[in-house]
CSV table of C-alpha atoms in Angstrom, one decimal:
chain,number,residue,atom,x,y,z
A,136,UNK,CA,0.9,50.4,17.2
A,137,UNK,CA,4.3,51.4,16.9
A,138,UNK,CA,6.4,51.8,13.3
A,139,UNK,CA,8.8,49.5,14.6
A,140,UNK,CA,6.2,46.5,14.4
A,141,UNK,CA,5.4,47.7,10.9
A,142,UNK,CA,8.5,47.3,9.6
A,143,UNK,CA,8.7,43.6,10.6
A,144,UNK,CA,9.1,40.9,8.2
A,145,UNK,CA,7.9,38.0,9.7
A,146,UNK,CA,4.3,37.5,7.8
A,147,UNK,CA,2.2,36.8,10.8
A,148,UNK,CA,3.4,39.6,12.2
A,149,UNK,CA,1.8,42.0,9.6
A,150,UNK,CA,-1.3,40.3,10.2
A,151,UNK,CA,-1.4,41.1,13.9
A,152,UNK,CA,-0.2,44.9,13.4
A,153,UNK,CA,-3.6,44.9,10.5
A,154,UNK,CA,-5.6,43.7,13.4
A,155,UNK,CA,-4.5,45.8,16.0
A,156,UNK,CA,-5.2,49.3,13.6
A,157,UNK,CA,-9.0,47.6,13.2
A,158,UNK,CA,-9.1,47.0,17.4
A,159,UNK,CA,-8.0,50.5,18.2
A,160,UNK,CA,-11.0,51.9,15.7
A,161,UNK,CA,-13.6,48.8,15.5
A,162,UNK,CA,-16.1,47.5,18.3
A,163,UNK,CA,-14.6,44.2,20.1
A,164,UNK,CA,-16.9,41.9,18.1
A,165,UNK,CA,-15.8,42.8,14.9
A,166,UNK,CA,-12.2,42.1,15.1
A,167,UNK,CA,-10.0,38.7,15.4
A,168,UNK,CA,-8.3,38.4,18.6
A,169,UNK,CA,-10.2,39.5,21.7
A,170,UNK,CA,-9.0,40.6,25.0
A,171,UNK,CA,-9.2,37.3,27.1
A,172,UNK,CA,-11.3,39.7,29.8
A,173,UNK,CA,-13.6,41.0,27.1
A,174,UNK,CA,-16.0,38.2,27.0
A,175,UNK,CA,-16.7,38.8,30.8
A,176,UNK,CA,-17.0,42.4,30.8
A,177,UNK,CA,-20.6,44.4,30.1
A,178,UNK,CA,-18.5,46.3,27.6
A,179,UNK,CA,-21.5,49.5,27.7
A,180,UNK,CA,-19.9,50.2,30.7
A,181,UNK,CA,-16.1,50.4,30.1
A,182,UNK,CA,-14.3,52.6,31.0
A,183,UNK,CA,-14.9,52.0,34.5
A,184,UNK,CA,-15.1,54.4,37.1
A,185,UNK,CA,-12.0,53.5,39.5
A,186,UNK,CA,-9.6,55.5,39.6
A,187,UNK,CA,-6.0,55.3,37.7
A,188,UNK,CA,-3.6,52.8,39.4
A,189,UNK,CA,-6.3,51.5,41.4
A,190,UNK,CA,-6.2,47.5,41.7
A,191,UNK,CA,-9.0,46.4,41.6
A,192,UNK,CA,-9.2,46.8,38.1
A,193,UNK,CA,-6.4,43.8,38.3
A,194,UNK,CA,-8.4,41.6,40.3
A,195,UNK,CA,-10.6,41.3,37.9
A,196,UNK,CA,-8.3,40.3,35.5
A,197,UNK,CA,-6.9,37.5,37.9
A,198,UNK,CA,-10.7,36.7,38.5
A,199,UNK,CA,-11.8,36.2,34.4
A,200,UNK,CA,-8.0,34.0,34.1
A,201,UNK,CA,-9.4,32.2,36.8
A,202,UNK,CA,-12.7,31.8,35.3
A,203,UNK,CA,-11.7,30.6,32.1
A,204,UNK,CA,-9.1,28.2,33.3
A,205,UNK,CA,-11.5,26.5,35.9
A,206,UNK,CA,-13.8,26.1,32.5
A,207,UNK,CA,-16.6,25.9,34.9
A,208,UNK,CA,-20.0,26.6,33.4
A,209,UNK,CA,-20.7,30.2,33.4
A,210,UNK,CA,-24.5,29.7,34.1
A,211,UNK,CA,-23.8,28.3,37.2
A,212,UNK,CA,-21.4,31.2,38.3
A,213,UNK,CA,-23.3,33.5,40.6
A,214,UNK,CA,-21.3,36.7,41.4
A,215,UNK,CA,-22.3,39.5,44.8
A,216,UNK,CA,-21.3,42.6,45.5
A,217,UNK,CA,-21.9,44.9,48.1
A,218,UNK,CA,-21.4,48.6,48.2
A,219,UNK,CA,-18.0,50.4,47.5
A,220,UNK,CA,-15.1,50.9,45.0
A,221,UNK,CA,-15.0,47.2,44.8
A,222,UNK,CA,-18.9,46.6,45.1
A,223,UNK,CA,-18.6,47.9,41.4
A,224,UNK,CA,-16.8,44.7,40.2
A,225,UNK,CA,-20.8,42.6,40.0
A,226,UNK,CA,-21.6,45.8,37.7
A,227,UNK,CA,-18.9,44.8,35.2
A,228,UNK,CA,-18.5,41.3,35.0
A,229,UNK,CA,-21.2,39.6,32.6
A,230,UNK,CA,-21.9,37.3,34.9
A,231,UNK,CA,-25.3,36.6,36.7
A,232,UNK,CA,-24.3,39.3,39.2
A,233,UNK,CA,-26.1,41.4,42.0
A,234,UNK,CA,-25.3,44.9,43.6
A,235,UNK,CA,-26.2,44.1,46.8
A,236,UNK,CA,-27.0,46.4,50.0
A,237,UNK,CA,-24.0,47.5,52.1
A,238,UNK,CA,-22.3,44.6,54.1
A,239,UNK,CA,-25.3,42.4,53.2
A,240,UNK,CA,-23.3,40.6,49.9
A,241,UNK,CA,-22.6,37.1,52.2
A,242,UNK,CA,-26.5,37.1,53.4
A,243,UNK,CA,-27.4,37.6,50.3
A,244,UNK,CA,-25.0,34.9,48.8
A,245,UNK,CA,-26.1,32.3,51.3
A,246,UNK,CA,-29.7,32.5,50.2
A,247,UNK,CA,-29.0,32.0,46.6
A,248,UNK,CA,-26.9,29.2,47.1
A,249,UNK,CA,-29.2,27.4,49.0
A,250,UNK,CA,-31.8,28.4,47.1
A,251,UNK,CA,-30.4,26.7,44.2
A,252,UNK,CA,-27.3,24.6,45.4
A,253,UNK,CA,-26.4,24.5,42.0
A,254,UNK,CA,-24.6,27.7,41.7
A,255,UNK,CA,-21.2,28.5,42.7
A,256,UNK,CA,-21.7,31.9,44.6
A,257,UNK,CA,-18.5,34.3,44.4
A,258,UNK,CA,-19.2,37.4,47.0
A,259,UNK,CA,-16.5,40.1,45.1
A,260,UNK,CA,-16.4,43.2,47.8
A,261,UNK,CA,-14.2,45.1,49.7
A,262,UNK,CA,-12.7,45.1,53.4
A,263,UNK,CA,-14.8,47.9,54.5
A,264,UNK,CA,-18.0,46.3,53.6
A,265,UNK,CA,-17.3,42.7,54.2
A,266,UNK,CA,-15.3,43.3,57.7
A,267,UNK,CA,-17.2,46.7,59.1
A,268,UNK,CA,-20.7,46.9,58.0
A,269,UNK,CA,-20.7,43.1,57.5
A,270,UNK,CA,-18.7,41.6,59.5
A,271,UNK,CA,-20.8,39.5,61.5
A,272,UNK,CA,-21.9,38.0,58.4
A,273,UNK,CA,-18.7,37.3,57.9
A,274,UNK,CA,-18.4,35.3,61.0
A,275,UNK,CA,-21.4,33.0,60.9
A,276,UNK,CA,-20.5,31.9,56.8
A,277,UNK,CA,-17.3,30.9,57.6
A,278,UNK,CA,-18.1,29.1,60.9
A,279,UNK,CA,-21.1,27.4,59.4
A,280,UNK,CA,-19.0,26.5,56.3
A,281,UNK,CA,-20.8,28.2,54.1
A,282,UNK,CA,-20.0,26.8,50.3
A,283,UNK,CA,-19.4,31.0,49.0
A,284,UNK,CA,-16.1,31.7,47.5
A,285,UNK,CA,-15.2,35.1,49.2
A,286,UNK,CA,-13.2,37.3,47.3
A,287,UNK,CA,-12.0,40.8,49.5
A,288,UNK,CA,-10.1,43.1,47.8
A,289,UNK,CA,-8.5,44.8,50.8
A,290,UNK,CA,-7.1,48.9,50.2
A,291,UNK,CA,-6.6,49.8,53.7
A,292,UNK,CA,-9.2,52.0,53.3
A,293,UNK,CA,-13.1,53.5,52.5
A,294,UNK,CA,-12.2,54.5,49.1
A,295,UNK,CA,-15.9,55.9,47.5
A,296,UNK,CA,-16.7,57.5,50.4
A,297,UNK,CA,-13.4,60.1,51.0
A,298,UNK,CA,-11.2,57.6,52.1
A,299,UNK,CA,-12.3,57.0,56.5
A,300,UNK,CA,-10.6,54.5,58.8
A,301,UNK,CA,-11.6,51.7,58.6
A,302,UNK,CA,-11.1,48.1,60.1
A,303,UNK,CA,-8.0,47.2,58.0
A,304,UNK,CA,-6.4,50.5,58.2
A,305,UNK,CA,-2.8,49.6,60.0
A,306,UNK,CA,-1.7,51.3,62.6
A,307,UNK,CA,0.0,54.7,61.8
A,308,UNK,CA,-1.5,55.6,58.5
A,309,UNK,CA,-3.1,59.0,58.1
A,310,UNK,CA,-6.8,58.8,57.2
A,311,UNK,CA,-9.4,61.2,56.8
A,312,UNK,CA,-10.8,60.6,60.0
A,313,UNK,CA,-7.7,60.0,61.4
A,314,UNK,CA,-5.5,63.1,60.5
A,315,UNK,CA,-2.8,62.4,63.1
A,316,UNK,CA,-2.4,58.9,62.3
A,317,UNK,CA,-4.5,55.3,63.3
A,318,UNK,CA,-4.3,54.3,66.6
A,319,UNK,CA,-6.8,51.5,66.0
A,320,UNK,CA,-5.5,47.6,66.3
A,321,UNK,CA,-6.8,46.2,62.4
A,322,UNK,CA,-8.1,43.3,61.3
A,323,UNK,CA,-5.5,40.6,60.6
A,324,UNK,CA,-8.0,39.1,57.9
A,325,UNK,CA,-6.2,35.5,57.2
A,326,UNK,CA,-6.4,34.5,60.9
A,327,UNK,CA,-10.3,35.7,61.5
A,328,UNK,CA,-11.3,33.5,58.4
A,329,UNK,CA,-8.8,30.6,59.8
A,330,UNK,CA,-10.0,31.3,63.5
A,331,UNK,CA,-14.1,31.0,62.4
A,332,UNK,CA,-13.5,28.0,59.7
A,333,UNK,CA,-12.5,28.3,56.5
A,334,UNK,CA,-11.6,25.8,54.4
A,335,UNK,CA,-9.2,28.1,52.2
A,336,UNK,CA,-8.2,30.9,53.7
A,337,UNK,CA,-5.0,33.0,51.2
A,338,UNK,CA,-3.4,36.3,50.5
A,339,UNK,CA,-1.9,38.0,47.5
A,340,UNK,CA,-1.3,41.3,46.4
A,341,UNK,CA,-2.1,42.5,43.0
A,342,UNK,CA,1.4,42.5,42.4
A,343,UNK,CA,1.0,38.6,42.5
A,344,UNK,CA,-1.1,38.4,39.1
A,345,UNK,CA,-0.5,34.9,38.5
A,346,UNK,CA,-0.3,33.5,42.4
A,347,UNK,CA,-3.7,35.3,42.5
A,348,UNK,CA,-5.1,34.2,39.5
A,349,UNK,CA,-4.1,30.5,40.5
A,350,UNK,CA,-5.7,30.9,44.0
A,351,UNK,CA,-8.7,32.1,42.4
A,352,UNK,CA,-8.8,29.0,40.4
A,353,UNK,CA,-8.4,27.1,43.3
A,354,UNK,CA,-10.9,28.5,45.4
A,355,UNK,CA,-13.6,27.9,42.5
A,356,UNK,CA,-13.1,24.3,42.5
A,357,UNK,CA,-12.9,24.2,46.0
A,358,UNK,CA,-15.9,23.0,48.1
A,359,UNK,CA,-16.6,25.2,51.5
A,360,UNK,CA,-15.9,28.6,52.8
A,361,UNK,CA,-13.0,29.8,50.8
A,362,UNK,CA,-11.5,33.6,51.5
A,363,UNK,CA,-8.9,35.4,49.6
A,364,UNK,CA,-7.5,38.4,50.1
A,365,UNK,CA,-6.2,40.7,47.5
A,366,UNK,CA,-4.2,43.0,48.6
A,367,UNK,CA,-4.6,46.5,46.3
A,368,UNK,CA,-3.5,49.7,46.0
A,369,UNK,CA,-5.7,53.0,46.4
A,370,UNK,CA,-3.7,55.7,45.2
A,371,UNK,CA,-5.9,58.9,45.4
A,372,UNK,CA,-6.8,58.4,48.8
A,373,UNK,CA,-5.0,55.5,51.0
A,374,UNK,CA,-1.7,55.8,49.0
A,375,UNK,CA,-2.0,60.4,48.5
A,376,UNK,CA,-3.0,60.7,52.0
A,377,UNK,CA,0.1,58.9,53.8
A,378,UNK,CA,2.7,60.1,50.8
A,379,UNK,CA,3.4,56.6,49.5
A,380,UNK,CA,3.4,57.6,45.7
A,381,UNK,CA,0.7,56.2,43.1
A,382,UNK,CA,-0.3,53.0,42.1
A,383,UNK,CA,2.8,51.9,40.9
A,384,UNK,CA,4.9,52.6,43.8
A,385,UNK,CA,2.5,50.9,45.8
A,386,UNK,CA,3.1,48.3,43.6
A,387,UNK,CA,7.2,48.7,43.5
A,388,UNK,CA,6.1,48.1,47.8
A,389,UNK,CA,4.4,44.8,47.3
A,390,UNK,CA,7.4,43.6,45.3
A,391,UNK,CA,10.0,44.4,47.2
A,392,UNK,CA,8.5,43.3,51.0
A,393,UNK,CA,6.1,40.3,50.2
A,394,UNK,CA,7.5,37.1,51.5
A,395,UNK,CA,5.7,33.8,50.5
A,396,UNK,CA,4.8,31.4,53.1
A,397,UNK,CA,2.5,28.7,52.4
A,398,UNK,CA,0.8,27.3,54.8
A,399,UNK,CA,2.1,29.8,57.5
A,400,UNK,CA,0.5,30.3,61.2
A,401,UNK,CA,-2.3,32.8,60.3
A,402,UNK,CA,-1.7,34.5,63.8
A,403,UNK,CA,1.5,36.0,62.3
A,404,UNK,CA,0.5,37.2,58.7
A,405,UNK,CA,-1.1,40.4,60.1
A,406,UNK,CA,0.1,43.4,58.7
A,407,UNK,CA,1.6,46.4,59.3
A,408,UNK,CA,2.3,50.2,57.8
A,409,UNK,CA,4.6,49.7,55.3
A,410,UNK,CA,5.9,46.4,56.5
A,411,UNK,CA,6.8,43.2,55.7
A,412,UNK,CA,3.4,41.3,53.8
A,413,UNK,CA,3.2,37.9,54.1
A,414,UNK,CA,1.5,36.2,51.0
A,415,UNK,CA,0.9,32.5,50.4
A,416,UNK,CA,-1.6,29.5,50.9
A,417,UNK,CA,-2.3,29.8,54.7
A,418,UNK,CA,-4.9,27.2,55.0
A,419,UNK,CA,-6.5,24.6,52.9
A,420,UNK,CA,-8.4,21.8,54.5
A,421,UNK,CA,-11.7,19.7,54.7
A,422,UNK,CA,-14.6,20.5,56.2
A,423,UNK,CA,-18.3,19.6,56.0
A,424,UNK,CA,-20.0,22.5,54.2
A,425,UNK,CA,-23.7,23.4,55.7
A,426,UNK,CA,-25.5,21.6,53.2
A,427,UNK,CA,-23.1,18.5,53.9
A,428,UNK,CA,-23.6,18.4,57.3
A,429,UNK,CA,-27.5,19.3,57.1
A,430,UNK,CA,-28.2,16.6,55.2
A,431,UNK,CA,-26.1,13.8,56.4
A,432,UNK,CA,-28.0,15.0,59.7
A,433,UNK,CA,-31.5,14.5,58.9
A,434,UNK,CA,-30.6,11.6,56.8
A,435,UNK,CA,-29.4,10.3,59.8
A,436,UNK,CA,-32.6,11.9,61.9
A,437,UNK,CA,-35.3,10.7,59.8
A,438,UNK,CA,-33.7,7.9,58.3
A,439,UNK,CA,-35.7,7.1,54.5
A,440,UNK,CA,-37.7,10.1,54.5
A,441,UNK,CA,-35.6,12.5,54.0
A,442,UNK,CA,-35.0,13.8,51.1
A,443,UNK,CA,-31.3,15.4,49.9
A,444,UNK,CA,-31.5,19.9,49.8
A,445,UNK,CA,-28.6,19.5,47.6
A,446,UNK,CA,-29.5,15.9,45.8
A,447,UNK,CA,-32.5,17.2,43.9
A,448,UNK,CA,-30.8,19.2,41.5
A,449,UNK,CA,-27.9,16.9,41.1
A,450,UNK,CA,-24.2,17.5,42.5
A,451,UNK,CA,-22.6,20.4,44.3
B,64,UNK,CA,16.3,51.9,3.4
B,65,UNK,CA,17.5,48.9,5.3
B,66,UNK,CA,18.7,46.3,2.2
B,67,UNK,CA,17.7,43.4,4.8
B,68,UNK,CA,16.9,43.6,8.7
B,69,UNK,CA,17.6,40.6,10.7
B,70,UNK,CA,14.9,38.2,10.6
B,71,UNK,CA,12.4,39.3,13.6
B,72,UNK,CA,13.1,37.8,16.9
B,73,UNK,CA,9.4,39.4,18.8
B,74,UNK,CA,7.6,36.1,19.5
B,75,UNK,CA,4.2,37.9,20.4
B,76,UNK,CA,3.1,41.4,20.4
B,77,UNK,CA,0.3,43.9,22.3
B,78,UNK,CA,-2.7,45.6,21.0
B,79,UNK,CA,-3.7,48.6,22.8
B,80,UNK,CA,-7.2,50.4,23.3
B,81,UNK,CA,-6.2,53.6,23.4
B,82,UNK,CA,-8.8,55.2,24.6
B,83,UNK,CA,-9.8,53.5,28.0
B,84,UNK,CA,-6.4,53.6,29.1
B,85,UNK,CA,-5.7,55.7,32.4
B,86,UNK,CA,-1.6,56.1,32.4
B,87,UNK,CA,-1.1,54.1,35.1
B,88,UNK,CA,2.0,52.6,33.8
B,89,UNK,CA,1.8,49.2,34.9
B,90,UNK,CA,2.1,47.9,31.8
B,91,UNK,CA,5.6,49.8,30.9
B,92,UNK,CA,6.9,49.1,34.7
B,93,UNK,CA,6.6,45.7,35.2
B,94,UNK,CA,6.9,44.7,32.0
B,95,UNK,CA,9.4,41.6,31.9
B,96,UNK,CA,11.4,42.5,28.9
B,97,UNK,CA,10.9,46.2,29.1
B,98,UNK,CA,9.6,46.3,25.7
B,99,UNK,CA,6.6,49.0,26.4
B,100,UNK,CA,6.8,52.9,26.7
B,101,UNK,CA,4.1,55.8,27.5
B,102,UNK,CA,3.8,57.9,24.4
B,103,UNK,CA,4.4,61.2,23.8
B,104,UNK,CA,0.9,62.1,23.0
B,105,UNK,CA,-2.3,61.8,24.7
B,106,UNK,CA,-5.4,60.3,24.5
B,107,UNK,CA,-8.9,61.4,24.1
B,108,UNK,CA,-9.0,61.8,28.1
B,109,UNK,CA,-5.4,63.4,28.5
B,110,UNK,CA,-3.8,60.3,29.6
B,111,UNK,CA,-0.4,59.0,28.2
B,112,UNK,CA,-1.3,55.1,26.7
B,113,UNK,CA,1.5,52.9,26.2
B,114,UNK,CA,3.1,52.1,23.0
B,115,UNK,CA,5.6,48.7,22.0
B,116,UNK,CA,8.6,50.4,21.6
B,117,UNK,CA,11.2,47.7,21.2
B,118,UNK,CA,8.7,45.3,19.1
B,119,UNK,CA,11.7,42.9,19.3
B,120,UNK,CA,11.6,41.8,22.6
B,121,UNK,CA,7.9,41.3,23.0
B,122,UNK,CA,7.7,37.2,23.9
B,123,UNK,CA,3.2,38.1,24.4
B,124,UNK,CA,3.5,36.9,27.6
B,125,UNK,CA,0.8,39.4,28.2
B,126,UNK,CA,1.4,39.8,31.9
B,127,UNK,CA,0.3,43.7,30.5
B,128,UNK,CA,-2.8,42.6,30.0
B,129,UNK,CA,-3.0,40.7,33.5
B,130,UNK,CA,-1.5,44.0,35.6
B,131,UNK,CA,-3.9,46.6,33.2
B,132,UNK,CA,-6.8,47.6,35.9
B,133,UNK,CA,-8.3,49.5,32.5
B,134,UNK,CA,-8.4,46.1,30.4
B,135,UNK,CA,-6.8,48.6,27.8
B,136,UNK,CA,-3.5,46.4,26.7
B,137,UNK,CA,-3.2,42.5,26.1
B,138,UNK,CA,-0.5,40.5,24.3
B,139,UNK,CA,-0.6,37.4,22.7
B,140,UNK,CA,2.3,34.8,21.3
B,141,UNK,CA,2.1,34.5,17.7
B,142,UNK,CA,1.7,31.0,17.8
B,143,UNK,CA,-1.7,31.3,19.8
B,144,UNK,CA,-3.2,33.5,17.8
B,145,UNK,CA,-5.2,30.6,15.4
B,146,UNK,CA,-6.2,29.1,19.2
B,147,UNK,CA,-7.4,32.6,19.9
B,148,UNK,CA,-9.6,33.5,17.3
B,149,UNK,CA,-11.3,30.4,17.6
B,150,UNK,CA,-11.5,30.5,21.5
B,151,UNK,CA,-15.0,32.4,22.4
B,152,UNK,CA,-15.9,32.4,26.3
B,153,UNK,CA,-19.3,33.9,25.8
């Protein structure tokens, strides 16, 4: 801490700055105030491997606010990650969590929450691995309303593997295996997840700590499909390649070109090198999830005999 | 010395771990009050961690603690702290 806190005379404030000296020397469990993360973190394994000014770091963050302010029950939170920078994230959290196979996390999701319909399921991963190598997946959760919350934290790029094209790269940016620039129409995330069916479909950057944390919030207590994109900056690769600066100009970016607009026409939030980012609530609506639908159908089919997927181990 | 300095106006402060911070200086950028600085020195891993350099205008609003990707700096308002301690997630 620095001298000019010691000095203070407020008494409290003594009391903090003796705390703080025992937090920079002591284990987490010994002292008196905690980081509000901490709790959620396998704390073996901090520090963590991304890089410095990477944001995924600060998704997470948004994620454990989120987490504590839905005060669901963490037993029933369920957390899946594929592979890549932000595959890591089901390593960290202390949650039940699973390092999936690559582009398999919303397979993988399904099964466990019909398995036990219990659970809320959170699939935390990145665009490469949700959009290339699982795309399809993608697809078919969202259209068969799928009760996941998807969480992609979207860099533009492949970040573990050297920093490749990939299918949110926008058009112009210089990529490894693109060294003259993308000519490659992207992904405009917001209106595929609209287009196939989800019931929540928004996008912040990590700039947007709070709008983020709140969405996250929002999309834990929300039945159905629910996708939100987190826009994040990759500053050794993405951010180094194309000369944009390090995390914190990246950052400085977001700021200074995000517009909000809530519930917006997701056909014209796609983005563009360096351009304008629209952020907001795009779509929140109803729809029956899978398990709904299944059973109000073979209720319906079979009249007394059927009995409820989702009824035998109570709600959700 | 100082015979009395005006009464403190900081209505939260930061703790700092040191030693998982990566000098990414979101913390002293976007800080609202501006209240944060990288230090001089290093640590153990040769990055520059932040330090409260104007303790006065810390409100612990800890949006440092939301934008740290390292989990390395939080703030809290003074009058939380007794809701804090008692406050365990896990």
């Amino acid at each position: 801490m620095s001298e000019a806190s010691e000095t203070s005379d407020v008494n409290h404030a003594s009391d903090v700055n003796d705390a703080s000296e025992e937090l920079e020397i002591d284990l987490p469990e010994e002292i008196d105030v905690d980081n509000p993360v901490w709790p959620y973190l396998r704390k073996d394994r901090i520090p963590h491997i991304w890089c410095p000014g990477c944001g995924i770091g600060t998704t997470v963050n948004c994620f454990a606010r989120a987490l504590t302010d839905s005060e669901i029950d963490l037993d029933r939170v369920a957390i899946v990650s594929g592979i890549g920078c932000t595959g890591r994230v089901a390593g960290y959290l202390n949650l039940d969590s699973f390092h999936t196979t690559h582009g398999r996390a919303i397979p993988f999701a399904t099964g466990l929450k019909l398995a036990n319909p219990r659970l809320k399921v959170v699939v935390y991963s990145g665009d490469g691995d949700l959009f290339a190598i699982g795309g399809n997946h993608f697809v078919h959760a969202a259209r068969r309303n799928m009760d996941l919350l998807v969480i992609c934290v979207n860099n533009f790029t492949y970040g573990m593997t050297g920093g490749q094209m990939g299918p949110t790269t926008p058009v112009g940016a210089v990529q490894s295996t693109m060294p003259y620039g993308n000519f490659e129409t992207p992904f405009n995330l917001p209106f595929l997840a609209d287009a196939c069916g989800a019931v929540y479909v928004a996008r912040w950057t990590v700039y947007n700590v709070r709008q983020l944390g709140r969405a996250m919030k929002e999309g834990l207590e929300k039945r159905g499909f629910v996708f939100i994109e987190a826009l994040a900056p990759c500053p050794t690769l993405y951010s180094r390649r194309n000369k944009l600066g390090d995390g914190v100009d990246q950052l400085k970016y977001y700021k200074a070109n995000s517009v909000v607009k809530n519930g917006a026409d997701t056909k014209e939030v796609g983005l563009s090198f360096q351009g304008e980012i629209s952020v907001g609530k795009f779509v929140d609506r109803e729809r029956p999830t899978w398990l709904e639908a299944m059973d109000a159908h073979y209720a319906q089919v079979f009249a007394g005999e059927y009995v409820p997927h989702g009824g035998l181990h109570g709600e959700d | 010395m100082n015979a009395v300095k005006p009464a403190n106006k900081a209505k939260g402060t930061v703790f700092v771990r040191e030693e998982t911070c990566k000098g990414c200086s979101y913390c002293v950028d976007f800080c609202p009050t501006h209240c944060l600085e990288l230090s001089p020195g290093f640590n153990a891993r040769g990055y520059h961690y932040p330090t409260l350099a104007r303790a006065d205008d810390c409100t612990g609003c800890d949006l440092c603690g939301l934008y740290c990707p390292d989990f390395a700096i939080f703030a809290v308002r003074f009058r939380d702290l007794e809701k804090l301690r008692k406050g365990r997630v896990l």
